[in-house]
Structure formats: C-alpha cells, structure tokens
PDB file of C-alpha atoms in Angstrom:
ATOM      1  CA  ASP A 116    -104.725  47.866 -50.829  1.00  0.00           C
ATOM      2  CA  THR A 117    -102.902  49.785 -48.074  1.00  0.00           C
ATOM      3  CA  GLU A 118    -105.450  49.170 -45.389  1.00  0.00           C
ATOM      4  CA  VAL A 119    -105.354  47.495 -42.014  1.00  0.00           C
ATOM      5  CA  THR A 120    -108.841  46.580 -40.824  1.00  0.00           C
ATOM      6  CA  GLN A 121    -109.915  45.883 -37.272  1.00  0.00           C
ATOM      7  CA  THR A 122    -113.111  44.430 -35.872  1.00  0.00           C
ATOM      8  CA  PRO A 123    -115.094  45.231 -33.893  1.00  0.00           C
ATOM      9  CA  LYS A 124    -114.893  49.041 -33.766  1.00  0.00           C
ATOM     10  CA  HIS A 125    -116.340  49.101 -30.259  1.00  0.00           C
ATOM     11  CA  LEU A 126    -116.560  46.365 -27.629  1.00  0.00           C
ATOM     12  CA  VAL A 127    -118.089  46.393 -24.164  1.00  0.00           C
ATOM     13  CA  MET A 128    -117.391  43.342 -22.049  1.00  0.00           C
ATOM     14  CA  GLY A 129    -117.763  42.222 -18.475  1.00  0.00           C
ATOM     15  CA  MET A 130    -114.875  41.032 -16.381  1.00  0.00           C
ATOM     16  CA  THR A 131    -115.903  37.385 -16.770  1.00  0.00           C
ATOM     17  CA  ASN A 132    -116.390  37.478 -20.550  1.00  0.00           C
ATOM     18  CA  LYS A 133    -114.161  36.020 -23.235  1.00  0.00           C
ATOM     19  CA  LYS A 134    -113.892  38.014 -26.445  1.00  0.00           C
ATOM     20  CA  SER A 135    -111.497  38.437 -29.366  1.00  0.00           C
ATOM     21  CA  LEU A 136    -110.230  41.373 -31.372  1.00  0.00           C
ATOM     22  CA  LYS A 137    -109.381  40.797 -35.017  1.00  0.00           C
ATOM     23  CA  CYS A 138    -106.961  42.504 -37.359  1.00  0.00           C
ATOM     24  CA  GLU A 139    -106.404  41.864 -41.060  1.00  0.00           C
ATOM     25  CA  GLN A 140    -104.082  43.187 -43.754  1.00  0.00           C
ATOM     26  CA  HIS A 141    -103.520  42.193 -47.374  1.00  0.00           C
ATOM     27  CA  MET A 142    -100.364  44.161 -48.087  1.00  0.00           C
ATOM     28  CA  GLY A 143     -98.117  41.114 -47.811  1.00  0.00           C
ATOM     29  CA  HIS A 144     -96.599  42.467 -44.606  1.00  0.00           C
ATOM     30  CA  ARG A 145     -94.880  39.829 -42.469  1.00  0.00           C
ATOM     31  CA  ALA A 146     -94.772  41.833 -39.217  1.00  0.00           C
ATOM     32  CA  MET A 147     -97.896  42.601 -37.205  1.00  0.00           C
ATOM     33  CA  TYR A 148     -98.283  44.487 -33.946  1.00  0.00           C
ATOM     34  CA  TRP A 149    -100.742  45.040 -31.099  1.00  0.00           C
ATOM     35  CA  TYR A 150    -100.687  48.354 -29.235  1.00  0.00           C
ATOM     36  CA  LYS A 151    -102.725  49.613 -26.304  1.00  0.00           C
ATOM     37  CA  GLN A 152    -103.500  53.325 -26.089  1.00  0.00           C
ATOM     38  CA  LYS A 153    -105.005  55.127 -23.110  1.00  0.00           C
ATOM     39  CA  ALA A 154    -106.597  58.559 -23.492  1.00  0.00           C
ATOM     40  CA  LYS A 155    -104.163  61.391 -24.225  1.00  0.00           C
ATOM     41  CA  LYS A 156    -101.185  59.000 -24.178  1.00  0.00           C
ATOM     42  CA  PRO A 157     -99.070  57.554 -26.983  1.00  0.00           C
ATOM     43  CA  PRO A 158     -99.541  53.913 -28.010  1.00  0.00           C
ATOM     44  CA  GLU A 159     -97.809  51.264 -25.884  1.00  0.00           C
ATOM     45  CA  LEU A 160     -96.457  48.206 -27.663  1.00  0.00           C
ATOM     46  CA  MET A 161     -97.919  44.898 -26.465  1.00  0.00           C
ATOM     47  CA  PHE A 162     -96.881  42.214 -28.965  1.00  0.00           C
ATOM     48  CA  VAL A 163     -95.001  41.852 -32.233  1.00  0.00           C
ATOM     49  CA  TYR A 164     -95.291  38.929 -34.634  1.00  0.00           C
ATOM     50  CA  SER A 165     -92.688  38.434 -37.302  1.00  0.00           C
ATOM     51  CA  TYR A 166     -93.297  35.737 -39.929  1.00  0.00           C
ATOM     52  CA  GLU A 167     -96.202  34.470 -37.819  1.00  0.00           C
ATOM     53  CA  LYS A 168     -93.965  33.930 -34.793  1.00  0.00           C
ATOM     54  CA  LEU A 169     -94.204  35.935 -31.594  1.00  0.00           C
ATOM     55  CA  SER A 170     -91.018  38.010 -31.427  1.00  0.00           C
ATOM     56  CA  ILE A 171     -91.854  40.567 -28.731  1.00  0.00           C
ATOM     57  CA  ASN A 172     -94.100  40.296 -25.669  1.00  0.00           C
ATOM     58  CA  GLU A 173     -93.819  43.435 -23.582  1.00  0.00           C
ATOM     59  CA  SER A 174     -94.585  41.628 -20.299  1.00  0.00           C
ATOM     60  CA  VAL A 175     -98.286  41.739 -21.067  1.00  0.00           C
ATOM     61  CA  PRO A 176    -100.580  39.987 -18.529  1.00  0.00           C
ATOM     62  CA  SER A 177    -101.739  36.534 -19.586  1.00  0.00           C
ATOM     63  CA  ARG A 178    -105.361  37.697 -19.747  1.00  0.00           C
ATOM     64  CA  PHE A 179    -104.308  39.023 -23.170  1.00  0.00           C
ATOM     65  CA  SER A 180    -103.448  36.193 -25.557  1.00  0.00           C
ATOM     66  CA  PRO A 181    -102.289  36.969 -29.098  1.00  0.00           C
ATOM     67  CA  GLU A 182    -102.587  34.636 -32.045  1.00  0.00           C
ATOM     68  CA  CYS A 183    -101.349  34.892 -35.622  1.00  0.00           C
ATOM     69  CA  PRO A 184    -103.099  32.120 -37.582  1.00  0.00           C
ATOM     70  CA  ASN A 185    -101.617  33.231 -40.930  1.00  0.00           C
ATOM     71  CA  SER A 186     -99.648  36.074 -42.461  1.00  0.00           C
ATOM     72  CA  SER A 187    -102.748  38.253 -42.994  1.00  0.00           C
ATOM     73  CA  LEU A 188    -104.533  37.814 -39.673  1.00  0.00           C
ATOM     74  CA  LEU A 189    -103.803  38.775 -36.102  1.00  0.00           C
ATOM     75  CA  ASN A 190    -106.103  38.104 -33.167  1.00  0.00           C
ATOM     76  CA  LEU A 191    -106.063  39.234 -29.569  1.00  0.00           C
ATOM     77  CA  HIS A 192    -108.004  36.967 -27.221  1.00  0.00           C
ATOM     78  CA  LEU A 193    -109.316  38.599 -24.072  1.00  0.00           C
ATOM     79  CA  HIS A 194    -110.325  36.830 -20.870  1.00  0.00           C
ATOM     80  CA  ALA A 195    -111.007  37.998 -17.321  1.00  0.00           C
ATOM     81  CA  LEU A 196    -110.092  41.610 -18.071  1.00  0.00           C
ATOM     82  CA  GLN A 197    -110.050  44.394 -15.527  1.00  0.00           C
ATOM     83  CA  PRO A 198    -111.673  47.850 -15.866  1.00  0.00           C
ATOM     84  CA  GLU A 199    -108.194  49.390 -16.200  1.00  0.00           C
ATOM     85  CA  ASP A 200    -107.787  47.418 -19.436  1.00  0.00           C
ATOM     86  CA  SER A 201    -110.323  49.740 -21.053  1.00  0.00           C
ATOM     87  CA  ALA A 202    -108.465  51.484 -23.884  1.00  0.00           C
ATOM     88  CA  LEU A 203    -108.106  51.796 -27.632  1.00  0.00           C
ATOM     89  CA  TYR A 204    -106.404  48.697 -29.063  1.00  0.00           C
ATOM     90  CA  LEU A 205    -104.515  49.365 -32.251  1.00  0.00           C
ATOM     91  CA  CYS A 206    -103.180  46.863 -34.737  1.00  0.00           C
ATOM     92  CA  ALA A 207    -100.383  47.686 -37.168  1.00  0.00           C
ATOM     93  CA  SER A 208     -98.405  45.906 -39.830  1.00  0.00           C
ATOM     94  CA  SER A 209     -95.132  46.469 -41.661  1.00  0.00           C
ATOM     95  CA  GLN A 210     -92.859  44.913 -44.184  1.00  0.00           C
ATOM     96  CA  VAL A 211     -89.826  43.103 -42.861  1.00  0.00           C
ATOM     97  CA  ASP A 212     -86.874  42.059 -44.949  1.00  0.00           C
ATOM     98  CA  LEU A 213     -83.599  40.601 -43.648  1.00  0.00           C
ATOM     99  CA  GLY A 214     -84.450  41.858 -40.162  1.00  0.00           C
ATOM    100  CA  MET A 215     -85.174  45.416 -41.336  1.00  0.00           C
ATOM    101  CA  PHE A 216     -88.645  46.699 -40.442  1.00  0.00           C
ATOM    102  CA  SER A 217     -90.275  49.358 -42.578  1.00  0.00           C
ATOM    103  CA  GLU A 218     -93.026  51.917 -42.030  1.00  0.00           C
ATOM    104  CA  GLN A 219     -95.927  50.726 -39.886  1.00  0.00           C
ATOM    105  CA  TYR A 220     -99.502  50.971 -41.157  1.00  0.00           C
ATOM    106  CA  PHE A 221    -102.090  51.296 -38.411  1.00  0.00           C
ATOM    107  CA  GLY A 222    -105.679  50.149 -38.254  1.00  0.00           C
ATOM    108  CA  PRO A 223    -108.559  52.289 -36.947  1.00  0.00           C
ATOM    109  CA  GLY A 224    -108.528  50.582 -33.561  1.00  0.00           C
ATOM    110  CA  THR A 225    -111.038  48.823 -31.326  1.00  0.00           C
ATOM    111  CA  ARG A 226    -112.417  50.897 -28.447  1.00  0.00           C
ATOM    112  CA  LEU A 227    -112.689  48.448 -25.542  1.00  0.00           C
ATOM    113  CA  THR A 228    -114.665  49.126 -22.383  1.00  0.00           C
ATOM    114  CA  VAL A 229    -114.506  46.634 -19.508  1.00  0.00           C
ATOM    115  CA  THR A 230    -117.370  46.913 -17.033  1.00  0.00           C
TER     116      THR A 230
ATOM    117  CA  LYS B  24     -83.013  56.048 -21.241  1.00  0.00           C
ATOM    118  CA  ASN B  25     -84.029  56.593 -24.868  1.00  0.00           C
ATOM    119  CA  GLU B  26     -86.597  59.360 -25.027  1.00  0.00           C
ATOM    120  CA  VAL B  27     -88.508  61.312 -27.625  1.00  0.00           C
ATOM    121  CA  GLU B  28     -89.519  64.844 -26.744  1.00  0.00           C
ATOM    122  CA  GLN B  29     -92.079  66.862 -28.663  1.00  0.00           C
ATOM    123  CA  SER B  30     -92.952  70.515 -28.476  1.00  0.00           C
ATOM    124  CA  PRO B  31     -95.274  72.179 -28.097  1.00  0.00           C
ATOM    125  CA  GLN B  32     -97.706  69.912 -26.222  1.00  0.00           C
ATOM    126  CA  ASN B  33    -100.665  71.971 -27.407  1.00  0.00           C
ATOM    127  CA  LEU B  34    -100.908  74.368 -30.312  1.00  0.00           C
ATOM    128  CA  THR B  35    -103.817  76.544 -31.416  1.00  0.00           C
ATOM    129  CA  ALA B  36    -103.655  78.319 -34.759  1.00  0.00           C
ATOM    130  CA  GLN B  37    -105.882  80.320 -37.070  1.00  0.00           C
ATOM    131  CA  GLU B  38    -106.749  78.921 -40.451  1.00  0.00           C
ATOM    132  CA  GLY B  39    -104.036  79.721 -42.968  1.00  0.00           C
ATOM    133  CA  GLU B  40    -101.179  79.954 -40.491  1.00  0.00           C
ATOM    134  CA  PHE B  41     -97.849  78.153 -40.924  1.00  0.00           C
ATOM    135  CA  ILE B  42     -97.369  75.552 -38.200  1.00  0.00           C
ATOM    136  CA  THR B  43     -94.231  73.875 -36.876  1.00  0.00           C
ATOM    137  CA  ILE B  44     -94.060  70.932 -34.488  1.00  0.00           C
ATOM    138  CA  ASN B  45     -90.688  69.832 -33.150  1.00  0.00           C
ATOM    139  CA  CYS B  46     -89.268  66.479 -32.100  1.00  0.00           C
ATOM    140  CA  SER B  47     -85.942  65.710 -30.387  1.00  0.00           C
ATOM    141  CA  TYR B  48     -84.437  62.330 -29.611  1.00  0.00           C
ATOM    142  CA  SER B  49     -81.470  61.143 -27.630  1.00  0.00           C
ATOM    143  CA  VAL B  50     -79.306  58.636 -29.521  1.00  0.00           C
ATOM    144  CA  GLY B  51     -78.775  57.297 -33.013  1.00  0.00           C
ATOM    145  CA  ILE B  52     -81.848  56.237 -34.913  1.00  0.00           C
ATOM    146  CA  SER B  53     -82.538  54.200 -38.018  1.00  0.00           C
ATOM    147  CA  ALA B  54     -85.802  56.009 -38.815  1.00  0.00           C
ATOM    148  CA  LEU B  55     -88.172  58.698 -37.551  1.00  0.00           C
ATOM    149  CA  HIS B  56     -91.917  58.654 -38.149  1.00  0.00           C
ATOM    150  CA  TRP B  57     -94.511  61.401 -38.066  1.00  0.00           C
ATOM    151  CA  LEU B  58     -98.006  60.109 -37.324  1.00  0.00           C
ATOM    152  CA  GLN B  59    -101.411  61.794 -37.243  1.00  0.00           C
ATOM    153  CA  GLN B  60    -104.297  60.735 -35.016  1.00  0.00           C
ATOM    154  CA  HIS B  61    -107.772  62.251 -35.275  1.00  0.00           C
ATOM    155  CA  PRO B  62    -110.249  62.106 -32.376  1.00  0.00           C
ATOM    156  CA  GLY B  63    -111.806  58.652 -32.139  1.00  0.00           C
ATOM    157  CA  GLY B  64    -108.855  56.654 -33.086  1.00  0.00           C
ATOM    158  CA  GLY B  65    -106.935  55.481 -36.069  1.00  0.00           C
ATOM    159  CA  ILE B  66    -103.368  56.538 -36.688  1.00  0.00           C
ATOM    160  CA  VAL B  67    -102.162  57.598 -40.122  1.00  0.00           C
ATOM    161  CA  SER B  68     -98.490  57.464 -41.010  1.00  0.00           C
ATOM    162  CA  LEU B  69     -97.525  60.791 -42.583  1.00  0.00           C
ATOM    163  CA  PHE B  70     -93.786  60.379 -43.128  1.00  0.00           C
ATOM    164  CA  MET B  71     -90.907  58.047 -42.431  1.00  0.00           C
ATOM    165  CA  LEU B  72     -87.506  59.780 -42.562  1.00  0.00           C
ATOM    166  CA  SER B  73     -83.923  58.774 -42.092  1.00  0.00           C
ATOM    167  CA  SER B  74     -82.336  61.914 -43.562  1.00  0.00           C
ATOM    168  CA  GLY B  75     -83.142  65.174 -45.324  1.00  0.00           C
ATOM    169  CA  LYS B  76     -86.611  66.361 -46.120  1.00  0.00           C
ATOM    170  CA  LYS B  77     -89.900  65.006 -47.435  1.00  0.00           C
ATOM    171  CA  LYS B  78     -92.971  66.843 -48.733  1.00  0.00           C
ATOM    172  CA  HIS B  79     -96.516  65.662 -49.263  1.00  0.00           C
ATOM    173  CA  GLY B  80     -99.092  68.277 -50.178  1.00  0.00           C
ATOM    174  CA  ARG B  81     -99.082  70.943 -47.474  1.00  0.00           C
ATOM    175  CA  LEU B  82     -96.969  68.849 -45.112  1.00  0.00           C
ATOM    176  CA  ILE B  83     -93.186  69.006 -44.934  1.00  0.00           C
ATOM    177  CA  ALA B  84     -90.970  66.938 -42.631  1.00  0.00           C
ATOM    178  CA  THR B  85     -87.279  67.587 -42.057  1.00  0.00           C
ATOM    179  CA  ILE B  86     -84.664  65.820 -40.010  1.00  0.00           C
ATOM    180  CA  ASN B  87     -81.202  66.897 -38.839  1.00  0.00           C
ATOM    181  CA  ILE B  88     -79.311  63.757 -37.849  1.00  0.00           C
ATOM    182  CA  GLN B  89     -76.387  65.631 -36.271  1.00  0.00           C
ATOM    183  CA  GLU B  90     -78.672  67.672 -34.035  1.00  0.00           C
ATOM    184  CA  LYS B  91     -81.045  64.725 -33.403  1.00  0.00           C
ATOM    185  CA  HIS B  92     -84.013  66.883 -34.286  1.00  0.00           C
ATOM    186  CA  SER B  93     -86.967  66.757 -36.660  1.00  0.00           C
ATOM    187  CA  SER B  94     -89.702  69.215 -37.542  1.00  0.00           C
ATOM    188  CA  LEU B  95     -93.121  68.795 -39.092  1.00  0.00           C
ATOM    189  CA  HIS B  96     -94.429  71.855 -40.926  1.00  0.00           C
ATOM    190  CA  ILE B  97     -97.974  72.458 -42.123  1.00  0.00           C
ATOM    191  CA  THR B  98     -98.440  75.266 -44.630  1.00  0.00           C
ATOM    192  CA  ALA B  99    -101.789  77.058 -45.086  1.00  0.00           C
ATOM    193  CA  SER B 100    -103.306  75.215 -42.126  1.00  0.00           C
ATOM    194  CA  HIS B 101    -106.961  74.204 -42.226  1.00  0.00           C
ATOM    195  CA  PRO B 102    -109.423  73.133 -39.516  1.00  0.00           C
ATOM    196  CA  ARG B 103    -109.301  69.567 -40.879  1.00  0.00           C
ATOM    197  CA  ASP B 104    -105.621  69.491 -39.832  1.00  0.00           C
ATOM    198  CA  SER B 105    -106.793  69.512 -36.203  1.00  0.00           C
ATOM    199  CA  ALA B 106    -105.460  66.293 -34.730  1.00  0.00           C
ATOM    200  CA  VAL B 107    -102.736  64.876 -32.500  1.00  0.00           C
ATOM    201  CA  TYR B 108     -99.358  64.665 -34.230  1.00  0.00           C
ATOM    202  CA  ILE B 109     -96.985  62.044 -32.861  1.00  0.00           C
ATOM    203  CA  CYS B 110     -93.275  61.663 -33.463  1.00  0.00           C
ATOM    204  CA  ALA B 111     -91.899  58.122 -33.143  1.00  0.00           C
ATOM    205  CA  VAL B 112     -88.350  56.855 -33.626  1.00  0.00           C
ATOM    206  CA  ARG B 113     -86.746  53.516 -34.249  1.00  0.00           C
ATOM    207  CA  TYR B 114     -83.511  53.472 -32.260  1.00  0.00           C
ATOM    208  CA  ARG B 115     -80.597  51.617 -33.828  1.00  0.00           C
ATOM    209  CA  GLU B 116     -79.732  49.851 -30.600  1.00  0.00           C
ATOM    210  CA  THR B 117     -83.178  48.368 -29.992  1.00  0.00           C
ATOM    211  CA  SER B 118     -85.164  45.824 -31.927  1.00  0.00           C
ATOM    212  CA  GLY B 119     -85.892  47.113 -35.395  1.00  0.00           C
ATOM    213  CA  SER B 120     -89.591  46.553 -34.886  1.00  0.00           C
ATOM    214  CA  ARG B 121     -89.881  48.715 -31.766  1.00  0.00           C
ATOM    215  CA  LEU B 122     -90.928  52.387 -31.983  1.00  0.00           C
ATOM    216  CA  THR B 123     -90.412  54.889 -29.167  1.00  0.00           C
ATOM    217  CA  PHE B 124     -93.199  57.462 -29.194  1.00  0.00           C
ATOM    218  CA  GLY B 125     -93.314  61.085 -28.160  1.00  0.00           C
ATOM    219  CA  GLU B 126     -96.229  62.296 -26.062  1.00  0.00           C
ATOM    220  CA  GLY B 127     -97.881  63.958 -29.051  1.00  0.00           C
ATOM    221  CA  THR B 128     -98.837  67.524 -29.979  1.00  0.00           C
ATOM    222  CA  GLN B 129    -102.519  68.439 -29.924  1.00  0.00           C
ATOM    223  CA  LEU B 130    -103.122  70.842 -32.820  1.00  0.00           C
ATOM    224  CA  THR B 131    -106.330  72.858 -33.078  1.00  0.00           C
ATOM    225  CA  VAL B 132    -106.858  75.017 -36.168  1.00  0.00           C
ATOM    226  CA  ASN B 133    -109.708  77.497 -35.828  1.00  0.00           C
ATOM    227  CA  PRO B 134    -111.622  78.810 -38.865  1.00  0.00           C
TER     228      PRO B 134
END
C-alpha cells in the first residue's frame, strides 16, 4: 500500500466554523507533512511531524492546529479561518531513518474554500 | 537564498514530441525530486535523484551535480502527460525534511 489518503476531498466552511482535515498512511512512514498550495504556485510547507512529534512549524497562524494522534494519522484542525486561507491542503509522508528523510508520498489534497 | 529555477514556465507540444524540462539549483543538495501534478490536485512523485540518471517508462531524469542542474525528459509525449511538473530539492544545509520547490512547468500536449 503506497497510498496517502485525505478526507474530505472538498470542504466549504464559514469563518466561524471549526472543521478538521484528516490524512492517513499505512506505509510505516514516521514523518508526515502538511502543505498549503495556492493556485498556480508550488506547495508551501506548514508543519512536519517526525515520530509523532512536531519538528517544524513554519510560523503558521494558530487558527491552524496540527495533531498527530499516532504514526498513521495526521489531522489539521481549523478554526476562525479567513477567506485567504482558501487553498489546496496537501498531506505527505516519508520514511525517516537516523535523521535521513526519504522520498515524500503525497495525498490527493483537500480543496478548502472559506466563505 | 537557496532557490530552485525551472524552465520553461509553459510548454506546448504535439503528441509524439520529445520534451525536456530543466531545473537548476544554487548550492549542494542531498536529493532532487521530480513531481507531477494534474489539474485538480494530487502530486505524484516521479523520481528522486542524488546522482546519475533514472528511467521509468517514457520518463527519464538526469542530474549533473557539478553543474547543479537536472533535466526531465518525456519521450513520445501523449496528451495524458499534460500536467504541471515540479522540481524540488533537499538542500544539505537545511533540515532533511524540508523541500525547496521550483515554480513548476505547465506542460500541454496536443493530440
């Protein structure tokens, strides 16, 4: 199984809503990533978890709250978002061994629209 | 500043043509990735290279470490190859988990 799954595929939410994005992989990868991608731009790294611990937070606003409940799951909790947060949110995972990170496998993304 | 530059930005080809997309980077890397993204979202990892050349079907990726340059070639292109191709590098001096992305090349293959 070389798949990273993400749910939901599409999400429309108001600025006062609370919602969560979910990501799952069963490849035994111990690093998981959240990216944000605006139209016609490359992905921007938001968070990295390594062995279920947050290792990188790219100065992301606190209205985005990541969570890694176990080695297969990664969540992104959303609260009080702004319309400019509308984007494609991509999850990825990779193997990590002795601090060396391997090829990243990406999920299909969640298309988020904030109204 | 560590940058990744891709060329061309946009490329239109006729079915069957040989296609080359180029990627240049600025300092030493531990790995270079070629990624493919179709309209509507998900990213597929095509290759990860640290030296030499790799081939998968009609796709070939090469890297020249001395010149800090990589190319992605598509032989006998097909309309289903139409996508954005993104070069991403892992710089040695930054965290091993962090990728620096190029701006992407939009490829359109016409039948």
